Amino acid sequence: MVYYAHIAAGTSVVRRFWCDTAGVLGQTQTKGAMAPSSRFAGFYDQPLGDRVEQVAQWANLSVEEAATLRRAIGLDLAQADEMIENVVGLYALPLGIAVNFLINGRDVLVPMAIEEPSVVAGASFAAKLVRAGGGFQATAAPSEMIGQIQVLNVADPHSARFDLLAAREELLALADETDALLLRLGGGARDLEVRILGDTPVGSMLIVHLIFDCRDAMGANAVNTACESLGPRIEEITGGRTRLRILSNLADRRLARARCTVPADALAFDGLAGHEVVERIVEASAFAAADPYRAATHNKGIMNGVDAVVLATGNDWRAVEAGAHAYAGRGCGYRSLTTWAQDSRGDLAGTLEMPIAVGVVGGTTQVHPMARLALKILGVRTARELAQVIAAVGLAQNLAALRALATEGIQRGHMQLHARQVAMAAGAQGQEIRQVAQALIARGVIRQGQAAVILEDLRSE
Ligand code: MEV
């Protein structure tokens, strides 16, 4: 057994760990000390095993949890078979850790499940820049989802609307009966709205919105059940017939916001002064604000970060995607989800606002072993805390993309990782992957045929 102390970078914190080769067995932290820093210099260059060890220590993972990470034991087939239909196998993705995040004064390591190179590195790099400006400030609204009930064949929609609003208390109480546990946890029905959609191909219809607080769950099941339960009573009140009863993924009551400031000096790069990089990023942001063709790509970059955390934590990334793009398209045309401007000191100020409907209980979050681990590493206890982290990661990802696009372009940074994928596709294994990748970059030709030739030479040496 090894006993050693870890002094977190940039703080006076001393954490003591008891370890053996199987992993961390226990730890203590100096009384009154601050949490350890997520500023992991050189994390990228460490061997994979050391990275696992460092994260396990940082997040105080149990021996079993550390082993799960190290041996990449995620879901097993039996569990998968209970989750969806017609299961024939598992599909794995890399799980990376974005480092350097400081969110609302708390150091955070961010697990990201994603296949695309440069995303984890980009988020970590941007988080380092933002750290120099004091980190991210993030907020998230209460977990209120909107459930929709479609009512057709209503003789007088305007009068029926008033009748439904008059029955608000009764309908909310009825919806609350569907989930006693959620009610005990402080969630449940919050409000009722009724809209009239006139002139549709099937005539006018009433759309009832049930506003439902899902607390720490994403809430799709709770909302759908509550909406279905209201159907018969709504038909009685309106004299119409209900058809669809389902949540809306435009979760615009569940908005998360993140903001940050990057000191101009921290952005100086490759012969460009910091203020020049600030100006270039602001110009890039203006492009996305004015043009939907650019906004789509700009937002895709944000979702690179958002989806990777949503997926790592076992949440429904399609729901978050749908909400993000619907929110970006509200009002007058499709727009970017972030803004970047130069503040009065000449520094770069960024904001992000988008719906983030995620949970830390229910669904896959507690079933998938990797999702449970991801939540533990993040150290979030509530859905709102998780949404705050995701918003900060989205903003970081956007900053990384804009900084690269507005300066050197993204291809240079991509080449190293792209070359490794090409090397793997040509059959390189273990150490060979980096060797072949480096040779490809040196030759300036990143092609599989070229990689195969290099590999053959390497093996014949
Ligand atoms: C690539 O996955 C994402 C970017 O295209 C985002 C952007 O253009 O802002 C680099």
XYZ file of N, CA and C in Angstrom, residues 113-231:
357
model
N -18.457 12.158 -23.467
C -18.486 10.971 -24.338
C -18.653 11.454 -25.763
N -17.642 11.258 -26.586
C -17.690 11.802 -27.954
C -16.653 11.120 -28.827
N -16.972 11.015 -30.112
C -16.052 10.368 -31.053
C -15.196 11.382 -31.795
N -15.544 12.686 -31.714
C -14.866 13.679 -32.560
C -13.570 14.178 -31.911
N -12.446 14.111 -32.653
C -11.193 14.635 -32.102
C -11.297 16.133 -31.854
N -10.488 16.623 -30.942
C -10.304 18.051 -30.645
C -11.364 18.653 -29.731
N -12.485 17.957 -29.516
C -13.554 18.565 -28.705
C -13.120 18.665 -27.235
N -12.609 17.570 -26.687
C -12.214 17.579 -25.272
C -11.031 18.535 -25.071
N -10.082 18.486 -26.023
C -8.926 19.389 -25.928
C -9.385 20.840 -26.037
N -10.327 21.107 -26.944
C -10.831 22.472 -27.138
C -11.513 22.989 -25.881
N -12.363 22.165 -25.277
C -13.077 22.594 -24.061
C -12.071 22.879 -22.946
N -11.070 22.008 -22.799
C -10.077 22.179 -21.730
C -9.273 23.456 -21.941
N -8.911 23.697 -23.199
C -8.122 24.891 -23.506
C -8.933 26.156 -23.231
N -10.187 26.165 -23.683
C -11.028 27.350 -23.464
C -11.271 27.550 -21.975
N -11.445 26.455 -21.242
C -11.679 26.579 -19.788
C -10.460 27.198 -19.114
N -9.279 26.892 -19.642
C -8.054 27.496 -19.083
C -8.052 29.012 -19.340
N -8.449 29.404 -20.537
C -8.515 30.838 -20.851
C -9.513 31.549 -19.931
N -10.674 30.916 -19.754
C -11.742 31.533 -18.945
C -11.328 31.592 -17.478
N -10.590 30.600 -17.053
C -10.078 30.568 -15.675
C -9.280 31.833 -15.371
N -8.543 32.298 -16.383
C -7.726 33.496 -16.185
C -8.612 34.720 -15.931
N -9.894 34.628 -16.304
C -10.834 35.738 -16.061
C -11.767 35.452 -14.905
N -11.466 34.440 -14.092
C -12.289 34.156 -12.905
C -13.264 33.013 -13.074
N -13.252 32.365 -14.230
C -14.117 31.193 -14.419
C -15.495 31.550 -14.965
N -16.335 30.527 -15.078
C -17.690 30.707 -15.621
C -18.658 31.034 -14.491
N -19.637 31.877 -14.809
C -20.775 32.052 -13.902
C -21.970 31.439 -14.632
N -22.658 30.550 -13.953
C -23.767 29.857 -14.623
C -24.990 29.806 -13.715
N -26.161 29.837 -14.340
C -27.418 29.693 -13.596
C -28.315 28.736 -14.370
N -29.281 28.173 -13.689
C -30.277 27.349 -14.386
C -31.622 27.564 -13.704
N -32.653 27.702 -14.504
C -34.004 27.937 -13.976
C -34.525 26.650 -13.342
N -35.599 26.728 -12.544
C -36.203 25.502 -12.008
C -36.586 24.541 -13.139
N -36.677 23.265 -12.781
C -36.836 22.215 -13.808
C -38.274 22.122 -14.313
N -38.808 23.213 -14.829
C -40.207 23.210 -15.282
C -40.292 22.820 -16.753
N -40.980 21.709 -17.002
C -41.212 21.262 -18.380
C -42.620 21.673 -18.801
N -42.821 21.694 -20.104
C -44.148 21.989 -20.650
C -44.696 20.703 -21.254
N -45.893 20.305 -20.793
C -46.581 19.175 -21.419
C -47.712 19.736 -22.261
N -47.930 19.180 -23.456
C -48.965 19.719 -24.345
C -50.117 18.729 -24.505
N -51.329 19.268 -24.454
C -52.519 18.444 -24.724
C -53.284 19.115 -25.860
N -53.434 18.367 -26.940
C -54.113 18.908 -28.123
C -55.607 18.605 -28.011
N -56.449 19.646 -28.163
C -57.905 19.443 -28.080
C -58.549 19.890 -29.402
N -59.236 18.948 -30.037
C -59.842 19.229 -31.349
C -61.367 19.299 -31.235
N -61.989 19.757 -32.302
C -63.467 19.792 -32.392
C -64.128 20.524 -31.234
N -63.562 21.648 -30.870
C -64.170 22.454 -29.806
C -65.063 23.491 -30.500
N -66.345 23.509 -30.119
C -67.308 24.376 -30.812
C -66.916 25.852 -30.685
N -66.626 26.271 -29.460
C -66.270 27.686 -29.237
C -64.936 27.727 -28.475
N -63.827 27.769 -29.205
C -62.511 27.666 -28.548
C -62.272 28.762 -27.503
N -62.762 29.974 -27.754
C -62.484 31.068 -26.812
C -63.194 30.828 -25.477
N -64.452 30.407 -25.534
C -65.169 30.125 -24.275
C -64.546 28.913 -23.583
N -64.189 27.890 -24.396
C -63.601 26.680 -23.803
C -62.277 27.017 -23.121
N -61.541 27.941 -23.704
C -60.273 28.358 -23.086
C -60.535 28.932 -21.691
N -61.534 29.808 -21.603
C -61.858 30.397 -20.289
C -62.299 29.308 -19.310
N -63.089 28.335 -19.802
C -63.567 27.256 -18.916
C -62.384 26.462 -18.362
N -61.392 26.207 -19.232
C -60.211 25.452 -18.773
C -59.426 26.259 -17.748
N -59.276 27.558 -18.010
C -58.511 28.391 -17.066
C -59.239 28.472 -15.726
N -60.568 28.458 -15.781
C -61.348 28.500 -14.529
C -61.162 27.201 -13.739
N -60.868 26.115 -14.461
C -60.695 24.804 -13.800
C -59.225 24.540 -13.455
N -58.407 25.583 -13.501
C -56.953 25.439 -13.308
C -56.608 24.629 -12.057
N -57.148 25.038 -10.898
C -56.772 24.374 -9.633
C -57.124 22.890 -9.672
N -58.319 22.609 -10.169
C -58.771 21.199 -10.238
C -57.827 20.388 -11.143
N -57.480 20.946 -12.295
C -56.631 20.208 -13.245
C -55.215 20.019 -12.698
N -54.702 21.048 -12.025
C -53.354 20.898 -11.450
C -53.359 19.813 -10.368
N -54.423 19.792 -9.571
C -54.513 18.777 -8.502
C -54.580 17.379 -9.117
N -55.328 17.279 -10.222
C -55.449 15.986 -10.911
C -54.073 15.534 -11.431
N -53.344 16.468 -12.008
C -52.006 16.133 -12.533
C -51.085 15.715 -11.387
N -51.229 16.362 -10.250
C -50.369 16.044 -9.098
C -50.597 14.636 -8.563
N -51.804 14.101 -8.804
C -52.102 12.747 -8.306
C -51.268 11.685 -9.003
N -50.648 12.032 -10.144
C -49.961 10.997 -10.928
C -48.579 10.650 -10.384
N -47.992 11.491 -9.559
C -46.631 11.201 -9.099
C -46.433 11.664 -7.653
N -46.820 10.763 -6.734
C -46.778 11.122 -5.309
C -45.341 11.391 -4.861
N -44.386 10.614 -5.395
C -42.988 10.776 -4.971
C -42.463 12.152 -5.381
N -42.732 12.498 -6.631
C -42.271 13.800 -7.128
C -42.885 14.930 -6.295
N -44.150 14.735 -5.933
C -44.850 15.744 -5.120
C -44.160 15.894 -3.767
N -43.801 14.734 -3.163
C -43.111 14.770 -1.861
C -41.761 15.477 -1.982
N -41.133 15.344 -3.166
C -39.813 15.971 -3.369
C -39.935 17.447 -3.743
N -41.164 17.947 -3.748
C -41.346 19.383 -4.017
C -41.676 19.700 -5.455
N -41.835 18.660 -6.299
C -42.166 18.902 -7.708
C -43.662 18.849 -7.935
N -44.049 18.760 -9.207
C -45.458 18.624 -9.553
C -45.965 19.763 -10.414
N -47.313 19.781 -10.572
C -47.930 20.748 -11.490
C -47.788 22.163 -10.941
N -47.455 23.085 -11.842
C -47.241 24.475 -11.417
C -48.233 25.448 -12.038
N -48.605 25.185 -13.285
C -49.459 26.164 -13.949
C -50.118 25.541 -15.176
N -51.114 26.257 -15.672
C -51.842 25.819 -16.855
C -51.955 27.008 -17.809
N -51.639 26.782 -19.066
C -51.818 27.838 -20.074
C -52.659 27.238 -21.191
N -53.480 28.058 -21.830
C -54.276 27.533 -22.939
C -54.113 28.446 -24.146
N -53.687 27.849 -25.256
C -53.494 28.622 -26.494
C -54.518 28.155 -27.529
N -54.835 29.059 -28.435
C -55.732 28.673 -29.533
C -54.930 28.719 -30.829
N -54.888 27.596 -31.541
C -54.259 27.590 -32.871
C -55.393 27.606 -33.892
N -55.621 28.777 -34.501
C -56.698 28.863 -35.477
C -56.188 28.489 -36.861
N -57.105 28.233 -37.760
C -56.755 28.062 -39.178
C -55.730 26.973 -39.455
N -55.806 25.870 -38.782
C -54.931 24.749 -39.173
C -55.711 23.931 -40.216
N -55.068 23.021 -40.939
C -55.801 22.231 -41.954
C -56.947 21.413 -41.361
N -56.907 21.196 -40.029
C -58.001 20.427 -39.404
C -58.861 21.337 -38.536
N -58.881 22.607 -38.864
C -59.687 23.570 -38.106
C -58.908 24.131 -36.939
N -59.588 24.909 -36.093
C -58.861 25.486 -34.957
C -58.760 24.437 -33.846
N -57.756 24.585 -33.035
C -57.580 23.644 -31.915
C -57.115 24.379 -30.676
N -57.434 23.786 -29.539
C -56.945 24.314 -28.266
C -55.697 23.536 -27.887
N -54.689 24.238 -27.426
C -53.487 23.554 -26.946
C -53.316 23.928 -25.477
N -53.444 22.926 -24.633
C -53.281 23.152 -23.191
C -51.825 22.887 -22.841
N -51.207 23.816 -22.137
C -49.847 23.604 -21.629
C -49.909 23.343 -20.132
N -49.436 22.183 -19.741
C -49.294 21.890 -18.311
C -47.843 22.164 -17.934
N -47.637 23.077 -17.017
C -46.269 23.381 -16.562
C -46.005 22.501 -15.347
N -44.945 21.701 -15.450
C -44.722 20.643 -14.465
C -43.272 20.665 -14.002
N -43.073 20.790 -12.715
C -41.710 20.836 -12.167
C -41.214 19.412 -11.911
N -40.148 19.039 -12.618
C -39.638 17.658 -12.548
C -38.490 17.515 -11.566
N -38.159 18.572 -10.830
C -37.054 18.554 -9.861
C -35.767 18.009 -10.498
N -35.247 16.892 -9.983
C -33.946 16.434 -10.466
C -34.012 15.399 -11.580
N -35.228 15.174 -12.094
C -35.359 14.256 -13.227
C -35.440 15.065 -14.516
N -35.098 14.426 -15.646
C -35.348 15.097 -16.923
C -36.852 15.283 -17.060
N -37.630 14.258 -16.702
C -39.051 14.454 -16.489
C -39.987 14.038 -17.594
N -39.473 13.473 -18.690
C -40.365 13.126 -19.801
C -41.495 12.198 -19.342
N -41.156 11.157 -18.587
C -42.192 10.205 -18.174
C -43.217 10.856 -17.266
N -42.726 11.653 -16.310
C -43.641 12.288 -15.360
C -44.606 13.221 -16.095
N -44.084 14.004 -17.018
C -44.926 14.979 -17.736
C -45.931 14.261 -18.633
N -45.448 13.247 -19.352
C -46.349 12.539 -20.258
C -47.481 11.856 -19.491
N -47.135 11.256 -18.347
C -48.168 10.591 -17.538
C -49.184 11.618 -17.055
N -48.700 12.753 -16.583
C -49.616 13.789 -16.075
C -50.529 14.288 -17.200
N -49.956 14.496 -18.400
C -50.764 14.991 -19.525
C -51.844 13.970 -19.895
N -51.451 12.694 -19.922
C -52.434 11.674 -20.290
C -53.571 11.636 -19.270
N -53.213 11.862 -18.005
C -54.247 11.776 -16.962
C -55.280 12.903 -17.092
N -54.899 14.020 -17.683
C -55.820 15.159 -17.785
C -56.799 15.037 -18.943
N -56.474 14.155 -19.901
C -57.266 14.068 -21.131
C -58.776 13.997 -20.912
